[in-house]
Coordinates of C-alpha atoms in Angstrom, one line a residue:
Chain A
M99 CA 105.7 99.3 104.2
D100 CA 103.8 96.3 104.0
N101 CA 102.0 96.0 100.4
G102 CA 100.8 92.4 101.8
N103 CA 97.0 93.3 102.5
K104 CA 96.8 95.3 99.7
L105 CA 94.6 94.4 96.8
F106 CA 96.6 93.8 93.2
K107 CA 95.4 96.9 92.0
I108 CA 97.3 100.1 92.1
K109 CA 95.3 103.3 91.6
G110 CA 96.3 106.7 91.4
K111 CA 96.5 110.1 89.3
A112 CA 99.0 110.0 86.2
W113 CA 101.8 112.1 85.7
K114 CA 103.2 112.2 82.3
I115 CA 106.5 113.4 82.8
E116 CA 107.3 115.0 79.3
R117 CA 108.4 118.3 77.6
E118 CA 106.8 119.6 74.5
G119 CA 104.3 117.0 74.5
K120 CA 106.5 114.0 74.3
L121 CA 107.8 111.9 77.1
I122 CA 111.1 112.6 78.2
D123 CA 114.0 109.8 77.8
D124 CA 117.4 109.5 79.3
I125 CA 116.2 111.2 82.6
D126 CA 119.3 110.3 84.5
T127 CA 119.3 110.1 88.4
D128 CA 121.1 113.5 88.4
M129 CA 118.0 115.1 87.3
I130 CA 115.8 112.8 89.5
Y131 CA 117.7 113.6 92.6
H132 CA 120.9 115.7 92.4
N133 CA 123.9 114.7 93.7
K134 CA 124.3 117.6 96.1
Y135 CA 121.6 116.1 98.4
L136 CA 123.3 112.9 98.7
H137 CA 124.6 113.0 101.8
I138 CA 120.7 112.9 103.4
V139 CA 120.0 109.8 104.7
D140 CA 116.5 110.7 106.3
K141 CA 114.0 109.5 103.6
K142 CA 111.3 112.0 104.4
E143 CA 113.7 114.6 103.4
M144 CA 114.3 113.5 100.0
A145 CA 110.6 114.0 99.0
R146 CA 111.2 117.6 98.2
Y147 CA 114.1 117.2 95.6
A148 CA 112.5 115.0 93.4
F149 CA 112.9 116.1 89.8
S150 CA 114.9 119.2 91.3
N151 CA 117.2 118.9 88.4
L152 CA 114.8 118.2 85.6
D153 CA 114.2 121.4 83.7
G154 CA 110.3 122.2 83.7
W155 CA 109.7 119.9 86.5
K156 CA 111.4 121.6 89.5
N157 CA 108.2 122.0 91.4
F158 CA 107.0 118.6 91.0
P159 CA 107.2 118.1 94.9
E160 CA 104.7 120.7 95.0
L161 CA 102.3 119.4 92.5
A162 CA 102.1 116.2 93.3
D163 CA 99.7 114.7 95.4
S164 CA 100.0 111.6 97.1
D165 CA 98.9 108.5 95.3
G166 CA 100.7 109.6 92.0
I167 CA 101.5 107.2 89.2
L168 CA 104.7 108.4 87.0
I169 CA 104.7 107.9 83.2
V170 CA 108.1 108.2 82.0
G171 CA 110.0 107.5 78.6
E172 CA 112.9 105.2 77.6
N173 CA 115.8 104.4 80.2
F174 CA 114.8 106.5 82.9
G175 CA 116.8 106.4 85.9
C176 CA 120.1 105.8 84.2
G177 CA 123.2 107.1 85.5
S178 CA 124.4 106.7 89.2
S179 CA 123.4 103.8 91.5
R180 CA 121.6 105.9 94.2
Q181 CA 118.6 104.6 95.8
H182 CA 117.7 108.4 96.8
A183 CA 116.2 108.5 92.9
V184 CA 113.7 105.8 94.2
D185 CA 113.2 106.8 98.0
C186 CA 112.3 110.2 96.9
F187 CA 109.1 109.1 95.0
I188 CA 108.3 106.8 97.6
S189 CA 108.2 109.3 100.6
L190 CA 106.5 111.8 98.2
G191 CA 103.7 108.9 97.8
I192 CA 104.6 107.9 94.4
K193 CA 102.4 104.8 94.0
A194 CA 104.0 103.4 91.0
I195 CA 106.0 104.2 87.7
I196 CA 105.4 103.0 84.2
G197 CA 107.8 103.5 81.8
K198 CA 108.9 102.7 78.4
S199 CA 112.2 101.4 79.7
F200 CA 114.6 101.7 82.5
G201 CA 118.1 101.8 83.6
A202 CA 119.1 98.3 85.1
I203 CA 120.7 99.6 88.4
Y204 CA 117.3 101.9 88.9
K205 CA 115.0 99.2 88.3
R206 CA 116.7 96.8 91.0
N207 CA 116.5 99.8 93.1
A208 CA 112.9 100.3 92.6
I209 CA 112.0 96.6 93.2
N210 CA 114.1 96.2 96.2
S211 CA 112.4 99.4 97.8
G212 CA 108.7 98.1 97.3
L213 CA 108.1 100.9 94.6
A214 CA 105.9 99.3 91.9
I215 CA 107.8 99.6 88.6
F216 CA 106.2 98.8 85.2
E217 CA 107.9 98.4 81.6
C218 CA 105.4 99.4 78.8
R219 CA 106.8 99.7 75.5
D220 CA 103.6 101.8 74.2
I221 CA 102.7 103.6 77.3
D222 CA 103.3 106.9 75.1
K223 CA 100.6 105.7 72.7
A224 CA 98.0 104.9 75.6
D225 CA 94.7 107.7 76.1
I226 CA 96.5 109.1 79.2
R227 CA 97.2 112.5 80.0
T228 CA 98.2 114.1 83.1
G229 CA 95.7 114.1 85.9
D230 CA 93.6 110.9 84.9
E231 CA 92.8 108.4 87.4
I232 CA 94.3 105.1 86.3
E233 CA 94.5 101.5 87.7
I234 CA 97.4 99.1 87.2
D235 CA 96.3 95.6 87.6
I236 CA 99.9 94.1 88.9
K237 CA 99.5 90.7 88.1
T238 CA 98.4 90.7 84.3
G239 CA 100.1 94.4 83.9
N240 CA 97.0 95.7 82.3
I241 CA 96.7 99.7 82.7
L242 CA 92.9 100.7 83.1
K243 CA 91.3 104.1 82.6
N244 CA 87.5 104.4 83.6
G245 CA 87.5 100.6 83.6
K246 CA 88.8 100.0 80.2
R247 CA 92.1 98.7 79.0
V248 CA 94.4 101.4 77.6
A249 CA 97.6 99.9 77.7
R250 CA 99.4 96.6 78.8
A251 CA 102.7 96.5 80.6
K252 CA 104.8 93.7 81.1
P253 CA 103.7 91.8 84.5
M254 CA 105.7 91.9 87.4
S255 CA 108.4 88.8 87.8
K256 CA 107.7 86.6 90.5
I257 CA 110.6 87.9 92.4
Q258 CA 109.5 91.4 92.1
L259 CA 105.7 90.5 92.7
D260 CA 107.2 88.6 95.8
I261 CA 109.4 91.7 96.9
Y262 CA 106.5 93.7 96.4
K263 CA 103.6 92.1 98.4
A264 CA 106.2 91.9 101.2
G265 CA 107.1 95.6 101.2
N266 CA 110.6 95.5 100.4
L267 CA 113.9 93.4 100.0
F268 CA 114.3 93.0 103.9
E269 CA 111.0 92.2 104.9
Y270 CA 110.7 89.4 101.9
A271 CA 114.0 87.8 102.9
K272 CA 112.7 87.9 106.9
K273 CA 109.5 85.8 105.3
M274 CA 111.9 83.3 103.5
E275 CA 112.9 80.1 104.7
K276 CA 115.4 80.3 108.0
S277 CA 118.0 78.2 106.0
F278 CA 118.8 81.0 103.5
M279 CA 119.7 83.3 105.8
P280 CA 123.3 82.6 107.5
Chain B
M277 CA 128.0 79.1 77.8
T278 CA 128.9 83.0 77.7
I279 CA 131.3 84.5 80.2
I280 CA 128.7 85.8 82.3
E281 CA 126.8 82.4 82.4
K282 CA 130.0 80.7 83.4
I283 CA 131.0 83.0 86.1
F284 CA 127.3 82.8 87.3
K285 CA 127.2 79.2 87.2
N286 CA 130.4 79.2 89.3
H287 CA 128.6 81.1 92.0
S288 CA 125.0 79.7 92.2
K289 CA 123.3 76.6 92.8
D290 CA 120.3 77.7 90.7
K291 CA 120.2 76.4 87.0
I292 CA 121.7 79.2 84.9
E293 CA 119.2 80.1 82.1
V294 CA 118.6 83.8 80.2
G295 CA 115.8 85.7 81.6
K296 CA 115.8 83.4 84.7
T297 CA 116.4 84.8 88.5
I298 CA 118.9 83.1 90.4
W299 CA 120.5 83.5 94.0
L300 CA 124.3 84.5 93.2
D301 CA 126.9 84.5 95.9
I302 CA 129.0 87.6 95.5
D303 CA 132.8 87.3 96.4
V304 CA 133.7 91.3 96.8
R305 CA 130.8 93.3 98.8
T306 CA 131.6 97.4 98.8
A307 CA 130.1 100.1 99.6
R308 CA 131.6 103.8 99.5
D309 CA 131.3 107.0 100.9
F310 CA 128.3 107.7 99.1
G311 CA 125.6 105.0 99.8
G312 CA 127.6 103.5 102.5
A313 CA 126.1 105.4 105.3
Q314 CA 122.8 104.3 104.2
V315 CA 123.8 100.7 103.9
V316 CA 124.7 100.9 107.8
K317 CA 121.5 102.6 108.5
N318 CA 119.7 99.7 106.4
L319 CA 121.6 97.0 108.4
L320 CA 121.1 98.8 111.9
E321 CA 117.2 99.1 111.4
N322 CA 116.3 95.9 109.5
Y323 CA 118.6 93.6 111.8
D324 CA 119.8 93.2 115.4
E325 CA 122.8 91.3 115.1
N326 CA 125.1 89.7 112.7
Y327 CA 125.1 92.5 110.4
I328 CA 128.2 91.0 107.9
E329 CA 128.2 87.5 106.7
D330 CA 131.9 87.6 106.1
A331 CA 133.9 90.6 107.1
K332 CA 136.9 89.1 104.9
K333 CA 134.7 89.7 101.8
T334 CA 133.4 93.2 102.7
F335 CA 135.1 96.6 102.3
F336 CA 134.4 100.1 102.7
T337 CA 135.9 102.6 99.8
F338 CA 135.7 106.2 100.0
D339 CA 136.3 107.9 97.0
C340 CA 133.4 110.3 96.2
N341 CA 134.4 113.1 98.4
A342 CA 137.8 112.8 99.6
P343 CA 138.7 114.2 101.8
A344 CA 135.0 115.3 102.8
N345 CA 134.4 118.8 102.2
T346 CA 130.9 118.9 103.4
I347 CA 129.5 118.3 106.8
G348 CA 127.0 115.8 105.4
Y349 CA 129.8 113.9 103.8
A350 CA 132.1 114.1 106.6
N351 CA 129.4 112.7 108.8
N352 CA 128.7 109.6 106.5
Q353 CA 132.3 108.6 106.3
Q354 CA 132.3 108.5 110.2
V355 CA 129.4 106.1 110.2
C356 CA 131.2 103.9 108.1
R357 CA 134.3 104.3 109.8
K358 CA 132.6 103.2 113.4
F359 CA 130.5 100.4 111.7
A360 CA 134.0 99.3 109.9
R361 CA 135.9 99.1 113.2
R362 CA 133.4 97.4 115.1
H363 CA 132.8 94.5 113.0
G364 CA 136.6 94.3 111.6
I365 CA 135.6 95.3 108.0
R366 CA 138.7 96.4 106.1
L367 CA 138.4 100.2 104.9
Y368 CA 139.9 101.9 102.4
D369 CA 140.0 105.8 103.6
V370 CA 140.0 109.2 101.5
D371 CA 143.9 108.7 100.8
A372 CA 143.3 105.6 98.6
G373 CA 141.4 106.3 95.5
I374 CA 138.6 105.2 93.4
G375 CA 137.1 101.8 95.0
S376 CA 136.9 99.5 92.3
H377 CA 140.4 100.5 90.9
V378 CA 141.9 100.2 94.3
L379 CA 140.3 96.7 94.7
M380 CA 141.7 95.6 91.3
E381 CA 145.4 96.9 92.3
E382 CA 145.2 95.1 95.6
G383 CA 144.3 91.8 93.7
I384 CA 141.0 91.6 95.6
I385 CA 138.8 92.1 92.5
H386 CA 140.2 89.6 89.5
A387 CA 138.7 87.7 86.9
G388 CA 136.1 84.9 87.5
L389 CA 135.2 86.7 90.7
T390 CA 131.5 88.6 91.4
A391 CA 132.2 92.0 93.1
V392 CA 129.0 94.6 93.9
G393 CA 129.7 98.3 95.2
T394 CA 127.3 101.3 95.6
D395 CA 128.9 102.7 92.6
S396 CA 127.1 102.8 88.9
H397 CA 130.7 101.9 87.5
Y398 CA 131.2 99.1 89.4
N399 CA 130.9 96.9 86.0
I400 CA 134.4 98.6 85.4
V401 CA 135.9 95.3 86.7
G402 CA 134.8 93.7 83.4
A403 CA 138.3 95.1 82.0
V404 CA 139.8 92.0 84.3
G405 CA 137.0 89.5 83.3
A406 CA 135.3 89.7 86.7
F407 CA 131.4 90.3 87.3
G408 CA 130.8 93.6 88.9
Q409 CA 127.8 95.5 89.3
G410 CA 126.8 99.1 90.9
M411 CA 123.7 98.7 93.3
G412 CA 121.6 100.9 95.3
D413 CA 122.1 100.8 99.5
V414 CA 119.3 98.3 99.8
D415 CA 120.7 95.6 97.8
I416 CA 124.2 96.3 99.0
A417 CA 123.0 95.7 102.9
F418 CA 121.4 92.7 101.9
I419 CA 124.5 91.3 100.4
F420 CA 126.7 92.4 103.3
K421 CA 124.0 90.5 105.9
T422 CA 123.7 87.7 103.2
G423 CA 126.4 87.3 100.9
K424 CA 123.9 87.1 98.0
T425 CA 121.7 88.7 95.9
W426 CA 118.9 87.9 93.3
F427 CA 119.6 88.7 89.9
D428 CA 118.2 87.9 86.4
V429 CA 120.3 86.3 83.9
P430 CA 120.7 88.6 81.2
P431 CA 121.3 87.5 77.8
T432 CA 124.3 88.6 75.9
I433 CA 125.3 90.6 73.4
K434 CA 128.8 89.6 71.3
V435 CA 130.2 93.0 69.6
N436 CA 133.2 92.1 67.1
F437 CA 135.3 95.3 66.7
I438 CA 136.6 95.2 62.9
G439 CA 139.8 96.9 61.5
I440 CA 142.4 98.6 63.3
P441 CA 142.2 102.6 63.4
E442 CA 144.8 104.2 60.7
E443 CA 144.3 107.4 62.8
K444 CA 145.4 108.5 66.2
W445 CA 143.2 107.0 68.6
T446 CA 142.9 106.1 72.3
A447 CA 140.9 103.6 74.3
K448 CA 138.2 106.5 75.2
D449 CA 137.7 107.2 71.8
L450 CA 136.8 103.9 71.3
A451 CA 134.8 104.1 74.2
L452 CA 132.8 106.9 73.4
F453 CA 132.2 105.4 69.7
T454 CA 131.0 102.4 71.3
V455 CA 128.7 104.2 73.3
K456 CA 127.4 105.8 70.3
N457 CA 127.1 102.6 68.2
L458 CA 125.7 100.6 71.2
K459 CA 123.2 103.0 73.0
G460 CA 119.5 101.5 72.7
H461 CA 120.7 98.0 72.0
V462 CA 122.2 96.8 75.1
L463 CA 119.9 97.9 77.8
G464 CA 119.8 95.6 80.5
K465 CA 122.2 93.2 78.5
A466 CA 125.6 91.4 79.1
I467 CA 128.4 92.2 76.3
E468 CA 131.6 90.5 75.3
F469 CA 133.8 92.6 73.2
Y470 CA 135.9 90.9 70.6
G471 CA 138.5 92.0 67.8
D472 CA 142.0 93.3 67.0
V473 CA 141.3 96.3 68.6
I474 CA 140.7 94.7 71.7
D475 CA 143.6 92.3 71.7
S476 CA 145.9 95.5 71.5
L477 CA 144.3 97.4 74.5
S478 CA 146.3 97.6 77.5
L479 CA 144.9 97.1 81.3
D480 CA 144.3 101.1 81.3
G481 CA 142.9 100.8 77.9
R482 CA 140.4 98.0 79.0
I483 CA 139.3 99.7 82.2
T484 CA 138.3 103.0 80.1
L485 CA 136.1 100.5 77.6
A486 CA 135.0 98.7 80.3
S487 CA 133.9 101.7 82.4
M488 CA 131.7 103.3 79.8
V489 CA 129.3 100.3 79.7
T490 CA 127.0 102.0 82.1
E491 CA 126.6 104.6 79.8
M492 CA 125.6 101.9 76.8
G493 CA 122.9 100.9 79.2
G494 CA 124.5 97.4 79.6
I495 CA 124.5 95.1 82.8
I496 CA 128.5 94.8 82.2
G497 CA 130.7 94.4 79.2
F498 CA 133.4 91.8 79.8
I499 CA 137.0 92.0 77.9
P500 CA 138.6 88.6 77.5
P501 CA 141.8 88.8 79.6
S502 CA 145.0 89.1 77.6
K503 CA 148.3 87.3 78.5
E504 CA 149.7 90.8 80.2
V505 CA 146.4 91.3 82.2
I506 CA 146.5 87.8 83.4
N507 CA 150.3 88.2 84.6
W508 CA 149.4 91.5 86.1
M509 CA 146.4 89.9 88.1
E510 CA 148.8 87.2 89.5
I511 CA 151.6 89.6 90.3
V512 CA 148.9 91.9 92.4
S513 CA 146.8 89.0 94.0
N514 CA 149.9 86.7 94.4
K515 CA 147.3 83.9 93.1
K516 CA 147.3 81.5 90.1
I517 CA 144.7 83.4 87.7
K518 CA 142.1 81.3 85.8
P519 CA 139.9 83.8 83.6
I520 CA 136.7 82.5 82.4
Y521 CA 136.5 82.6 78.6
A522 CA 133.2 81.8 76.5
D523 CA 132.2 78.4 74.9
K524 CA 132.5 78.4 71.3
D525 CA 129.2 77.2 71.3
A526 CA 128.2 80.0 73.3
N527 CA 124.7 81.4 72.6
Y528 CA 124.3 85.1 72.1
E529 CA 121.3 86.9 71.7
K530 CA 122.8 88.9 68.9
E531 CA 126.2 89.6 67.2
M532 CA 126.9 93.3 66.4
D533 CA 130.1 94.3 64.0
I534 CA 131.4 97.9 64.8
D535 CA 133.6 98.8 62.2
V536 CA 136.7 100.9 63.5
A537 CA 139.1 101.1 60.8
S538 CA 137.8 105.0 60.4
L539 CA 137.8 105.7 64.4
E540 CA 139.5 109.2 65.2
P541 CA 139.3 111.4 68.2
M542 CA 135.8 111.7 69.4
V543 CA 133.8 113.9 71.9
A544 CA 130.5 113.4 73.5
L545 CA 128.4 116.9 73.4
P546 CA 126.9 118.4 76.6
G547 CA 123.9 116.7 77.9
N548 CA 124.4 113.3 76.8
P549 CA 127.2 110.6 76.6
A550 CA 125.9 109.0 73.4
N551 CA 125.6 112.4 71.5
V552 CA 128.9 111.7 70.0
K553 CA 131.0 113.7 67.2
P554 CA 134.3 113.6 65.6
V555 CA 136.6 116.5 67.5
R556 CA 137.5 117.9 64.2
E557 CA 133.7 119.1 63.9
L558 CA 134.0 121.4 66.9
Q559 CA 137.5 123.2 66.6
D560 CA 136.1 126.3 67.1
T561 CA 134.7 125.8 70.6
K562 CA 136.6 127.6 73.3
V563 CA 137.2 126.0 76.6
D564 CA 137.4 127.3 80.1
S565 CA 138.5 124.3 82.0
V566 CA 139.5 120.9 81.4
F567 CA 139.4 117.8 83.8
I568 CA 141.7 114.8 83.6
G569 CA 140.6 111.9 85.9
S570 CA 137.9 109.8 87.1
C571 CA 137.2 105.9 87.1
T572 CA 137.2 106.2 83.2
N573 CA 140.7 108.2 82.7
G574 CA 142.4 108.3 86.2
R575 CA 144.9 105.5 85.2
F576 CA 148.9 105.9 84.8
E577 CA 148.6 105.9 81.0
D578 CA 146.0 108.3 80.8
M579 CA 148.2 110.8 82.7
K580 CA 151.3 109.8 80.9
M581 CA 149.1 110.4 77.5
A582 CA 148.4 114.2 78.9
A583 CA 152.0 114.8 80.1
D584 CA 153.6 113.9 76.6
I585 CA 151.4 116.5 75.1
L586 CA 151.9 119.2 77.9
K587 CA 155.4 118.7 78.5
G588 CA 157.9 121.8 78.2
K589 CA 154.6 123.7 77.5
K590 CA 152.2 125.8 79.3
V591 CA 148.3 125.3 79.5
H592 CA 146.7 128.4 77.4
D593 CA 146.0 131.7 79.3
G594 CA 142.7 131.5 80.9
V595 CA 142.7 127.9 81.0
M596 CA 142.2 125.8 84.1
L597 CA 143.6 122.2 83.9
K598 CA 142.3 120.1 86.8
I599 CA 144.0 116.7 87.4
V600 CA 142.9 113.8 89.5
P601 CA 144.8 110.5 89.5
S602 CA 142.4 107.4 90.4
T603 CA 144.3 105.8 93.1
R604 CA 147.4 106.8 95.2
K605 CA 149.4 103.8 93.5
V606 CA 148.8 105.9 90.0
W607 CA 149.4 109.1 92.1
E608 CA 152.7 107.4 93.6
K609 CA 154.0 106.6 90.0
M610 CA 153.4 110.1 88.7
L611 CA 155.3 111.5 91.3
K612 CA 158.4 108.9 90.8
S613 CA 158.4 109.0 87.0
G614 CA 158.5 112.7 86.7
I615 CA 155.0 113.2 85.2
A616 CA 153.7 115.1 88.1
E617 CA 156.5 117.2 87.8
Q618 CA 155.7 118.0 84.3
L619 CA 151.9 118.4 84.5
F620 CA 153.0 120.9 87.4
E621 CA 155.0 122.9 85.5
A622 CA 152.5 123.3 82.3
G623 CA 150.2 124.9 85.0
A624 CA 148.0 121.8 86.2
I625 CA 146.5 121.6 89.6
I626 CA 146.9 117.9 90.6
S627 CA 144.4 116.9 93.3
N628 CA 144.6 113.7 95.8
A629 CA 143.5 110.6 94.3
G630 CA 139.5 109.9 94.0
C631 CA 136.8 110.6 91.5
G632 CA 137.4 113.6 90.8
G633 CA 134.2 116.0 89.4
C634 CA 131.8 113.3 89.2
A635 CA 130.5 113.2 92.5
A636 CA 130.3 116.5 94.7
G637 CA 132.7 118.4 93.3
Q638 CA 135.9 117.2 94.9
I639 CA 137.7 119.3 92.5
G640 CA 135.3 122.3 91.8
M641 CA 132.2 122.5 89.8
T642 CA 131.6 124.4 86.4
G643 CA 129.7 127.5 86.6
E644 CA 126.8 128.5 84.3
E645 CA 128.1 128.5 80.3
E646 CA 131.4 127.5 81.5
V647 CA 132.9 125.1 79.2
Q648 CA 134.7 122.0 80.0
V649 CA 136.6 119.1 78.6
S650 CA 136.3 115.9 80.8
T651 CA 137.5 112.8 80.7
A652 CA 135.1 111.6 82.9
N653 CA 132.2 109.1 81.8
R654 CA 129.0 111.3 82.1
N655 CA 127.8 114.6 81.2
F656 CA 124.1 114.8 81.9
K657 CA 123.0 118.3 82.9
G658 CA 124.2 119.6 86.4
K659 CA 126.4 116.6 86.9
Q660 CA 129.6 118.7 87.0
G661 CA 128.3 121.7 87.7
L662 CA 126.0 124.1 85.5
G663 CA 128.6 124.6 82.6
N664 CA 128.6 122.5 79.3
T665 CA 130.5 119.6 79.5
Y666 CA 132.4 117.8 76.7
L667 CA 133.3 114.2 77.2
A668 CA 136.9 113.2 75.3
S669 CA 140.0 111.4 76.0
P670 CA 142.8 112.7 78.0
A671 CA 144.8 113.4 74.8
T672 CA 142.1 115.7 73.6
A673 CA 141.8 117.1 76.7
A674 CA 145.5 117.8 77.2
M675 CA 145.4 119.4 73.5
S676 CA 142.6 121.3 74.5
A677 CA 144.0 122.6 77.6
L678 CA 147.0 123.7 75.6
N679 CA 145.2 125.4 72.8
G680 CA 142.2 126.9 74.4
Y681 CA 139.7 125.1 72.1
I682 CA 138.3 121.8 71.7
G683 CA 140.9 119.5 70.0
G684 CA 143.3 121.0 68.1
W685 CA 145.0 117.7 66.3

């Protein structure tokens, strides 16, 4: 994956991960990607198990087209350190995740894998419904619908932006000065 | 400076400022059977040679599925073994126990160091005043290769425990009570724990509290080492240990007081480790199975706590008691002290050392509607099978096994 040549706008179809009209909080990595599939190392194979242990969302891999943008609640991705819980979404063609807050390890894993991840405290209040086409300006954090700003996420940090532009942590490191590498 | 800032200062050329991204040198770099094979894959796919910056600082530890009971895990372990042999990396195989515990027992991780692993509870090493962090396989592969990682310096919250509980209490009750109190306040932050109750904690108790900082949402919780803990570290590492303590004028984002004078045995209800209630409120809940172990409560003190309750008695008819020591050394001590025999005679199933129920069901899973009392740290839906898992201390777990319903204090 190389995001270097892309415009700094991410466009996609919103998926609000909610239950009874409310974004679900505390979705842990076992709900995103259950531990019974942890032995899988082929990333492509991980796509079909995304949300396979989240009540009401178990058929998500069948529903999700490519270019999806997930909208999630508080503390998304808390729990284990498994990279699978990020990689399954990348394989499924998810372009970005906007959440009220994230588990710390999950956030790092997403950044390192080049999956755009944005914190937005008010995302639950924004005028966005599942299926809406939305756009994220990754430099400003503005979230747009029909060209109009509906929410504002925290902009990417410098390291996050650099890794995202390079594609992932490994590509980023290769672009850094030689002196950095042993 | 706070503890994390001082440890980072010793491990980075960059200026340490809260919120700033720094490059951090990592002293102890580990991967386990879960995540380990992906670490190897990442290295082989992204680099041509020189995969390991320093083999002496790099370790594989197998603890999730020990010994492997699926072909997938068996294959992944073998991938790690072959890679480790080829590159001179020390590997603690399926007999050793939980990686973070083993490396503390071996004196490899101690106060002041930085350590990482593919284990979300690697911040458990805050129990001995070290910085630890669980990471995904991309992060860990990069650290194996370079010896460093990027890290955003987190703010620190100072938590003061006020008072000493009058009731019976254990470190797990304190940990559960703290999860309940801190959840939502410490996401992405470092914590320092202080107070009389902290000073009174043994090493095993410190491990219990530090292990549940992940469930609080924190980056790490530091417990400033006591004399007893320093002595232990000096014995196991055969080195002079100089712990890092916070400066008197350290800058905390916030100070929080938690009153523990009325602490009593606590339990987390199924589904969320932060949904914590006193055990006495649940006494008519019938129990099918009990698990004692995990990185949170798999120490010798935990096993002794259970054995003291179960000694000379039998677990309740129809209740299954499963016990997993955290390390082979804990197992050995259980054997030689007679505790293993006491637990066996009470009706317990005792497995080899490892993570136990948390990962892929090393000691079995729960079935639908099965009520399990577990000393582990997480009870999210589906984590340990389909049943309903209550989190509790080894003492509450043992009482539950004896009585057939939760608690019985």
